[in-house]
Structure formats: C-alpha cells, structure tokens
Short mmCIF file of C-alpha atoms (C1' of nucleotides) in Angstrom, two decimals:
data_model
loop_
_atom_site.label_atom_id
_atom_site.label_comp_id
_atom_site.label_asym_id
_atom_site.label_seq_id
_atom_site.Cartn_x
_atom_site.Cartn_y
_atom_site.Cartn_z
CA MET I 29 -56.51 188.12 -96.79
CA PRO I 30 -56.14 186.42 -93.49
CA GLU I 31 -52.90 185.29 -92.00
CA LEU I 32 -51.90 186.38 -88.46
CA PRO I 33 -50.91 190.09 -89.74
CA GLU I 34 -54.55 190.74 -91.13
CA VAL I 35 -56.30 189.07 -87.79
CA GLU I 36 -53.78 191.09 -85.34
CA ARG I 37 -55.34 194.34 -87.35
CA ALA I 38 -58.52 192.94 -86.99
CA ARG I 39 -58.16 192.24 -83.18
CA ALA I 40 -56.66 195.94 -82.96
CA LEU I 41 -59.83 197.75 -84.78
CA ILE I 42 -62.14 195.87 -82.28
CA GLU I 43 -60.23 196.59 -79.37
CA ARG I 44 -59.91 200.36 -80.50
CA ARG I 45 -63.44 200.71 -81.66
CA ALA I 46 -65.54 198.06 -80.10
CA LEU I 47 -64.57 197.78 -76.42
CA GLY I 48 -66.97 199.02 -74.02
CA ARG I 49 -70.12 198.63 -76.14
CA GLU I 50 -73.39 196.70 -75.02
CA ILE I 51 -75.08 194.04 -77.56
CA ALA I 52 -78.33 195.00 -78.34
CA ALA I 53 -78.95 192.27 -81.15
CA VAL I 54 -77.22 189.45 -82.97
CA ASP I 55 -77.44 187.91 -86.30
CA ASP I 56 -76.36 184.32 -86.01
CA THR I 57 -78.63 182.90 -88.59
CA ASP I 58 -75.51 181.52 -91.23
CA THR I 59 -75.61 177.98 -90.21
CA TYR I 60 -72.45 177.48 -91.81
CA VAL I 61 -70.32 180.28 -90.33
CA CYS I 62 -72.02 179.45 -86.76
CA ARG I 63 -71.61 175.84 -86.88
CA PRO I 64 -72.30 173.80 -84.74
CA HIS I 65 -74.46 176.32 -82.86
CA ALA I 66 -78.05 176.67 -84.18
CA PRO I 67 -80.01 180.10 -85.22
CA GLY I 68 -80.41 182.03 -82.03
CA GLU I 69 -77.82 180.05 -79.80
CA LEU I 70 -75.24 183.17 -80.14
CA ALA I 71 -78.13 185.82 -79.84
CA GLU I 72 -79.33 184.27 -76.51
CA ALA I 73 -76.03 183.98 -75.15
CA LEU I 74 -74.37 187.33 -76.06
CA THR I 75 -77.62 189.92 -76.07
CA GLY I 76 -77.34 192.27 -73.54
CA ARG I 77 -73.28 191.69 -72.79
CA ARG I 78 -70.72 194.26 -73.19
CA LEU I 79 -67.51 193.86 -74.88
CA VAL I 80 -64.62 193.79 -72.32
CA SER I 81 -61.46 192.86 -74.50
CA ALA I 82 -60.18 191.26 -77.74
CA HIS I 83 -57.37 188.42 -77.69
CA ARG I 84 -55.72 186.86 -80.83
CA GLN I 85 -53.65 183.48 -80.84
CA GLY I 86 -52.28 182.77 -84.51
CA LYS I 87 -55.47 183.09 -86.57
CA ALA I 88 -57.71 182.56 -83.59
CA MET I 89 -59.40 185.88 -82.41
CA TRP I 90 -61.98 185.62 -79.71
CA ILE I 91 -63.59 188.63 -77.70
CA GLU I 92 -64.17 188.33 -73.93
CA THR I 93 -67.56 189.38 -72.59
CA ASP I 94 -68.73 190.90 -69.29
CA GLY I 95 -70.01 187.54 -67.66
CA GLY I 96 -71.01 186.03 -70.62
CA PRO I 97 -69.31 183.35 -72.80
CA SER I 98 -66.59 184.73 -74.93
CA LEU I 99 -66.83 185.05 -78.76
CA GLY I 100 -64.48 183.18 -80.90
CA LEU I 101 -64.00 184.77 -84.54
CA HIS I 102 -62.06 183.47 -87.37
CA LEU I 103 -61.67 185.02 -90.66
CA GLY I 104 -61.11 181.84 -92.53
CA MET I 105 -59.86 182.36 -96.29
CA ALA I 106 -61.75 185.81 -96.86
CA GLY I 107 -62.99 187.08 -94.13
CA ARG I 108 -62.78 190.70 -92.81
CA ILE I 109 -63.76 192.42 -89.39
CA VAL I 110 -65.69 195.64 -90.01
CA VAL I 111 -66.70 198.05 -87.17
CA ASP I 112 -69.20 200.54 -88.02
CA ASP I 113 -68.29 200.33 -91.54
CA ALA I 114 -64.59 200.89 -91.43
CA ALA I 115 -62.77 197.79 -92.77
CA ALA I 116 -59.78 196.20 -90.89
CA GLY I 117 -56.75 196.34 -92.93
CA ASP I 118 -57.90 196.31 -96.55
CA PRO I 119 -58.98 200.24 -97.48
CA LYS I 120 -60.27 199.10 -100.93
CA ARG I 121 -64.36 199.31 -101.03
CA ASP I 122 -66.75 197.17 -102.37
CA GLY I 123 -66.85 197.65 -106.06
CA PRO I 124 -66.17 201.26 -107.59
CA GLY I 125 -69.64 202.61 -108.58
CA GLY I 126 -70.65 198.86 -108.28
CA HIS I 127 -73.65 197.43 -106.24
CA ARG I 128 -71.52 194.52 -105.11
CA PRO I 129 -73.44 192.38 -102.74
CA VAL I 130 -72.13 192.74 -99.41
CA TRP I 131 -71.18 189.31 -97.48
CA ASP I 132 -72.13 189.96 -94.05
CA ARG I 133 -72.07 186.40 -92.26
CA PHE I 134 -72.36 187.57 -88.80
CA THR I 135 -73.33 190.70 -86.90
CA LEU I 136 -73.35 192.18 -83.48
CA THR I 137 -75.71 195.22 -83.47
CA PHE I 138 -74.56 197.55 -80.35
CA ALA I 139 -77.01 199.45 -78.56
CA ASP I 140 -75.91 202.73 -79.73
CA GLY I 141 -76.71 201.87 -83.27
CA GLY I 142 -73.25 200.60 -84.61
CA HIS I 143 -72.25 197.04 -85.70
CA LEU I 144 -69.66 194.49 -85.64
CA ILE I 145 -69.64 192.64 -88.72
CA LEU I 146 -67.83 189.35 -89.78
CA ARG I 147 -67.84 189.90 -93.75
CA ASP I 148 -66.90 187.32 -95.85
CA LYS I 149 -66.94 186.62 -99.30
CA ARG I 150 -66.56 182.98 -99.06
CA ARG I 151 -68.00 181.45 -95.84
CA LEU I 152 -65.04 179.71 -94.41
CA GLY I 153 -64.92 182.08 -91.36
CA ARG I 154 -66.60 181.09 -88.13
CA ALA I 155 -68.07 182.62 -84.96
CA VAL I 156 -68.73 180.52 -82.18
CA LEU I 157 -68.91 180.44 -78.31
CA ASP I 158 -66.12 179.70 -76.11
CA PRO I 159 -63.77 178.53 -78.91
CA ASP I 160 -61.62 175.38 -78.20
CA LEU I 161 -57.99 176.99 -78.62
CA GLY I 162 -56.15 174.01 -77.08
CA GLY I 163 -54.66 172.63 -80.14
CA LEU I 164 -52.72 175.78 -81.24
CA GLY I 165 -49.43 176.19 -80.82
CA PRO I 166 -47.51 179.14 -79.91
CA ASP I 167 -48.28 182.34 -81.37
CA ALA I 168 -45.45 183.16 -84.39
CA ALA I 169 -44.96 186.42 -83.59
CA GLU I 170 -44.17 185.77 -79.63
CA ILE I 171 -42.71 182.25 -79.65
CA GLY I 172 -39.34 181.84 -78.01
CA ARG I 173 -36.22 180.54 -79.17
CA ASP I 174 -35.96 176.99 -77.33
CA ALA I 175 -39.79 176.34 -78.35
CA PHE I 176 -39.20 177.25 -81.74
CA ARG I 177 -36.26 174.84 -82.05
CA GLU I 178 -38.18 172.10 -80.17
CA ARG I 179 -41.53 172.43 -81.98
CA VAL I 180 -40.30 173.29 -85.62
CA GLY I 181 -36.80 171.33 -85.83
CA ARG I 182 -38.33 168.02 -85.90
CA GLY I 183 -39.94 165.41 -88.24
CA GLU I 184 -39.50 164.36 -91.79
CA ALA I 185 -42.49 166.72 -93.25
CA PRO I 186 -41.04 169.56 -95.40
CA LEU I 187 -40.20 172.78 -93.66
CA LYS I 188 -43.06 174.67 -95.17
CA ALA I 189 -45.71 172.49 -93.99
CA ARG I 190 -44.23 172.38 -90.56
CA ILE I 191 -44.35 175.78 -89.77
CA MET I 192 -47.62 176.23 -91.41
CA ASP I 193 -48.91 173.47 -88.74
CA GLN I 194 -51.09 175.37 -86.54
CA GLY I 195 -50.67 173.03 -83.81
CA VAL I 196 -47.04 173.49 -84.02
CA LEU I 197 -46.73 177.24 -84.73
CA ALA I 198 -49.84 179.35 -84.81
CA GLY I 199 -50.33 182.12 -87.24
CA VAL I 200 -48.42 181.37 -90.32
CA GLY I 201 -50.34 180.78 -93.64
CA ASN I 202 -49.15 179.75 -97.28
CA LEU I 203 -47.97 183.69 -98.17
CA LEU I 204 -46.31 184.29 -94.72
CA ALA I 205 -44.44 180.92 -95.17
CA ASP I 206 -43.34 181.57 -98.73
CA GLU I 207 -42.24 185.07 -97.61
CA ALA I 208 -40.24 184.16 -94.40
CA LEU I 209 -38.65 181.19 -96.28
CA TRP I 210 -37.48 183.28 -99.01
CA ARG I 211 -36.16 186.05 -96.60
CA ALA I 212 -34.42 183.19 -94.54
CA ARG I 213 -33.08 181.73 -97.95
CA LEU I 214 -34.27 178.44 -97.06
CA ASP I 215 -35.48 175.61 -99.01
CA PRO I 216 -39.19 174.91 -98.31
CA ARG I 217 -39.00 170.83 -99.14
CA ARG I 218 -36.14 170.24 -97.03
CA PRO I 219 -37.33 167.93 -94.03
CA ALA I 220 -37.89 169.89 -90.79
CA GLY I 221 -35.80 167.70 -88.83
CA SER I 222 -32.69 168.30 -90.98
CA LEU I 223 -32.18 171.87 -89.91
CA ASP I 224 -29.40 172.81 -87.46
CA ALA I 225 -29.74 174.97 -84.18
CA ASP I 226 -28.69 177.89 -85.99
CA GLU I 227 -30.89 177.60 -89.07
CA LEU I 228 -33.67 177.35 -86.84
CA ASP I 229 -32.87 180.25 -84.50
CA HIS I 230 -32.36 182.52 -87.86
CA LEU I 231 -35.44 181.23 -89.08
CA ARG I 232 -37.40 182.02 -86.00
CA ARG I 233 -36.17 185.85 -85.91
CA VAL I 234 -36.90 186.00 -90.03
CA ILE I 235 -40.83 184.79 -89.22
CA ARG I 236 -40.88 187.24 -86.27
CA ALA I 237 -39.55 190.01 -88.14
CA ALA I 238 -41.70 189.20 -91.38
CA THR I 239 -44.82 189.08 -89.44
CA ARG I 240 -44.46 192.24 -87.43
CA ARG I 241 -43.49 194.03 -90.78
CA ALA I 242 -46.66 192.91 -92.41
CA ILE I 243 -48.85 193.98 -89.41
CA ALA I 244 -46.92 197.23 -89.91
CA ARG I 245 -47.63 198.01 -93.51
CA GLY I 246 -51.14 196.21 -93.74
CA GLY I 247 -50.96 192.72 -94.42
CA VAL I 248 -49.08 189.55 -95.78
CA HIS I 249 -49.67 190.94 -99.36
CA THR I 250 -46.88 193.53 -98.56
CA GLY I 251 -44.26 191.24 -98.54
CA ASP I 252 -41.16 191.57 -101.14
CA VAL I 253 -41.50 188.01 -102.65
CA ILE I 254 -45.36 188.01 -102.79
CA PRO I 255 -45.95 190.04 -106.05
CA HIS I 256 -43.32 187.46 -107.73
CA ARG I 257 -45.48 184.49 -106.78
CA ARG I 258 -46.67 183.88 -110.18
CA ARG I 259 -45.94 181.25 -112.88
CA ASP I 260 -42.86 182.88 -114.92
CA GLY I 261 -42.14 185.09 -111.62
CA VAL I 262 -38.15 185.95 -110.87
CA CYS I 263 -36.63 186.39 -107.64
CA PRO I 264 -36.54 190.21 -106.55
CA ARG I 265 -33.29 189.60 -105.15
CA CYS I 266 -31.09 187.85 -107.58
CA GLY I 267 -33.15 187.56 -110.71
CA ALA I 268 -33.26 183.81 -110.87
CA ASP I 269 -36.80 181.98 -111.94
CA MET I 270 -39.09 181.34 -108.95
CA ALA I 271 -39.78 177.67 -108.83
CA ARG I 272 -43.11 176.49 -108.33
CA ALA I 273 -44.75 173.38 -106.70
CA THR I 274 -47.21 171.99 -104.33
CA ILE I 275 -45.56 171.62 -100.87
CA GLY I 276 -47.91 170.64 -97.98
CA GLY I 277 -50.78 170.71 -99.76
CA ARG I 278 -50.50 174.25 -101.08
CA THR I 279 -48.98 176.44 -103.93
CA THR I 280 -45.37 177.32 -103.27
CA TYR I 281 -43.16 179.45 -105.05
CA TRP I 282 -39.26 179.67 -103.92
CA CYS I 283 -36.12 181.02 -105.37
CA SER I 284 -34.60 178.18 -107.60
CA ALA I 285 -31.09 179.80 -106.92
CA GLU I 286 -31.09 181.06 -103.62
CA GLN I 287 -33.31 178.31 -101.86
CA GLY I 288 -32.11 175.24 -103.63
CA GLY I 289 -33.00 173.44 -106.72
"C1'" DA U 25 -64.95 175.32 -118.89
"C1'" DG U 26 -61.60 174.81 -115.81
"C1'" DC U 27 -58.18 176.03 -112.37
"C1'" DA U 28 -56.68 178.47 -108.59
"C1'" DT U 29 -57.84 180.61 -104.06
"C1'" DT U 30 -54.26 184.18 -97.70
"C1'" DG U 31 -57.79 178.20 -94.10
"C1'" DT U 32 -59.50 174.23 -91.42
"C1'" DT U 33 -61.14 170.10 -90.85
"C1'" DT U 34 -61.99 165.06 -92.27
"C1'" DC U 35 -60.64 160.76 -93.87
"C1'" DA U 36 -57.25 157.34 -96.08
"C1'" DC U 37 -53.03 155.33 -95.77
"C1'" DA U 38 -48.53 153.88 -94.23
"C1'" DT J 1 -50.83 154.84 -82.74
"C1'" DT J 2 -48.41 158.83 -84.98
"C1'" DG J 3 -47.44 161.30 -89.06
"C1'" DT J 4 -48.63 162.97 -93.56
"C1'" DG J 5 -51.15 164.05 -97.69
"C1'" DA J 6 -55.39 164.59 -100.43
"C1'" DA J 7 -60.41 165.64 -100.48
"C1'" DA J 8 -63.91 168.60 -98.86
"C1'" DC J 9 -66.01 172.63 -97.25
"C1'" DA J 10 -68.07 177.69 -99.97
"C1'" DA J 11 -67.81 180.94 -103.06
"C1'" DT J 12 -65.61 183.72 -106.15
"C1'" DG J 13 -62.51 185.49 -109.98
"C1'" DC J 14 -59.20 184.82 -114.07
#
DNA sequence: AGCATTGTTTCACA
DNA sequence: TTGTGAAACAATGC
C-alpha cells in the first residue's frame, strides 16, 4: 500500500485518534523493524510520554512527544497504522472468517488501554527514535514550481527514476509515478534533463493533483491507470497496448501510443 | 517452482 | 567524486 497518500492517511488517523494520549507500554521487540535500536530502547524513551503532534514528509512520518524524543514510523512496502483496531486507509479486514495471523511489529499501548500499532505483513517498515530526515527532498504534494524545475529537470537518469528519487522529491513511489506520467503523457524513459520548463511545470501540477486525488479517494490503487498495469493491459484513454519494462529498478507500465514507443 | 511485490539501503562500477 | 543500477533485505501471493 504505502506511498505518500497512504502515509498521509495514516498520519491523519494518528492526528485524529491518538494525540494527547499517554504511552503506558511499548513493544519494540522486533529487532529488524526497530533497528538499530536494541529491544527496550524505544520503550525506555517513550513510556510515560504523551503524543503531541503527527507529521509527514514524503513517505516518512514522525510523532512528537511531550519533552521526549520523536518517534519515526515508516510503512515500508506493506505497513499500516492501526489505532484501536481501526485500520488506516484500507477498510478490508484480515481474512473473511479466517484466522489469519496478525503482523504487529511495533505497538504503543496507551494508559487508557488503546493501542497504536505498526502492522506490517512484511517487515520492511521501521520504528525509530529521532529519525534522520536530512536526505529527503521537498514533499511531492507541496513542492513549488521553481524547486521542482531545479530538482527534477536535470540528469541523464530516466524521468521516472528521477521523480522516485526520495532525495530529489519525497513521496512518489512506483505506482504514483506510473499514474502521474501517464496523466502527463510523458515517456518514463526520457532523460529527466531533456524536459523543458513547460513540461516540468505540467508534470509538477499533475503529480500534485494525482497525489491529492489519491489521498481523497483512499490510496494510490484508486488511480485510473493502475488497474491496467498488467501484461496485455490496454490504455484506458486510447486503447493502445500498455508497454512494460524495468525502469529505475521497478516494473513500469506506460501507454505505447501516448507516452512514446 | 519460480517470479513478482505500492520501499530503502548498500555495494559495484563507470 | 558523482551518478546510476543491481542486489539484498523479509515475507507473502500468484
């Protein structure tokens, strides 16, 4: 699930439901998710604190506490935030009638008995104290025109790789990249530095619009071209075949007619 | 069995 | 030194 829209929904859930509550206990025993912390380090630092505010930049999220360290949470490839058993973003429950295992990798238990849980089927999510956000570029939903031109419109790397580079622009993942480039009718293979100012301005507006739309509708999977990202898929606008290749290390689909050969 | 997966980090190489 | 791309990471689903 998690790209910028899912992370923003998780952040909003925390803001709505978890702020002001006091941490009574912490389960930080998953040493991979909590790396490089040793078990007990997060518990020691967070127990007794109250959650004060919830923030996000790109796919990185963090919670400020009253006087203590901040708590960084990253959803990785498959993570979700659950507060008191209400899932963020995805209304689907675990297995109809099944006893599916629950993948709770990090848990805050509040003094009122509720919970904030990082539930992650895989274990690529992270929970760390005072996360380092220094390497992140401007948020994809907020970046201004000049910064976008300057950061995105350079280099020989494929355009798609450029907009997915979290140090250049924070928040765009594989699906949102395909959706935005399809909406902008831009070839994902083009060198980023080959775009002119008008193309860059257009791409910026499309990325921002696609991002906000995905937040409003529940996630990146609600994009128009996402259901057609499959072998033998066709463009939902023109009906041409969807092309497929690995770009920037990720499987990429684009319209063979509207976005170049 | 084998391959793919909405993310990030590390390493090799030009 | 910088930029780019592949592999590793963990776990699951088709």
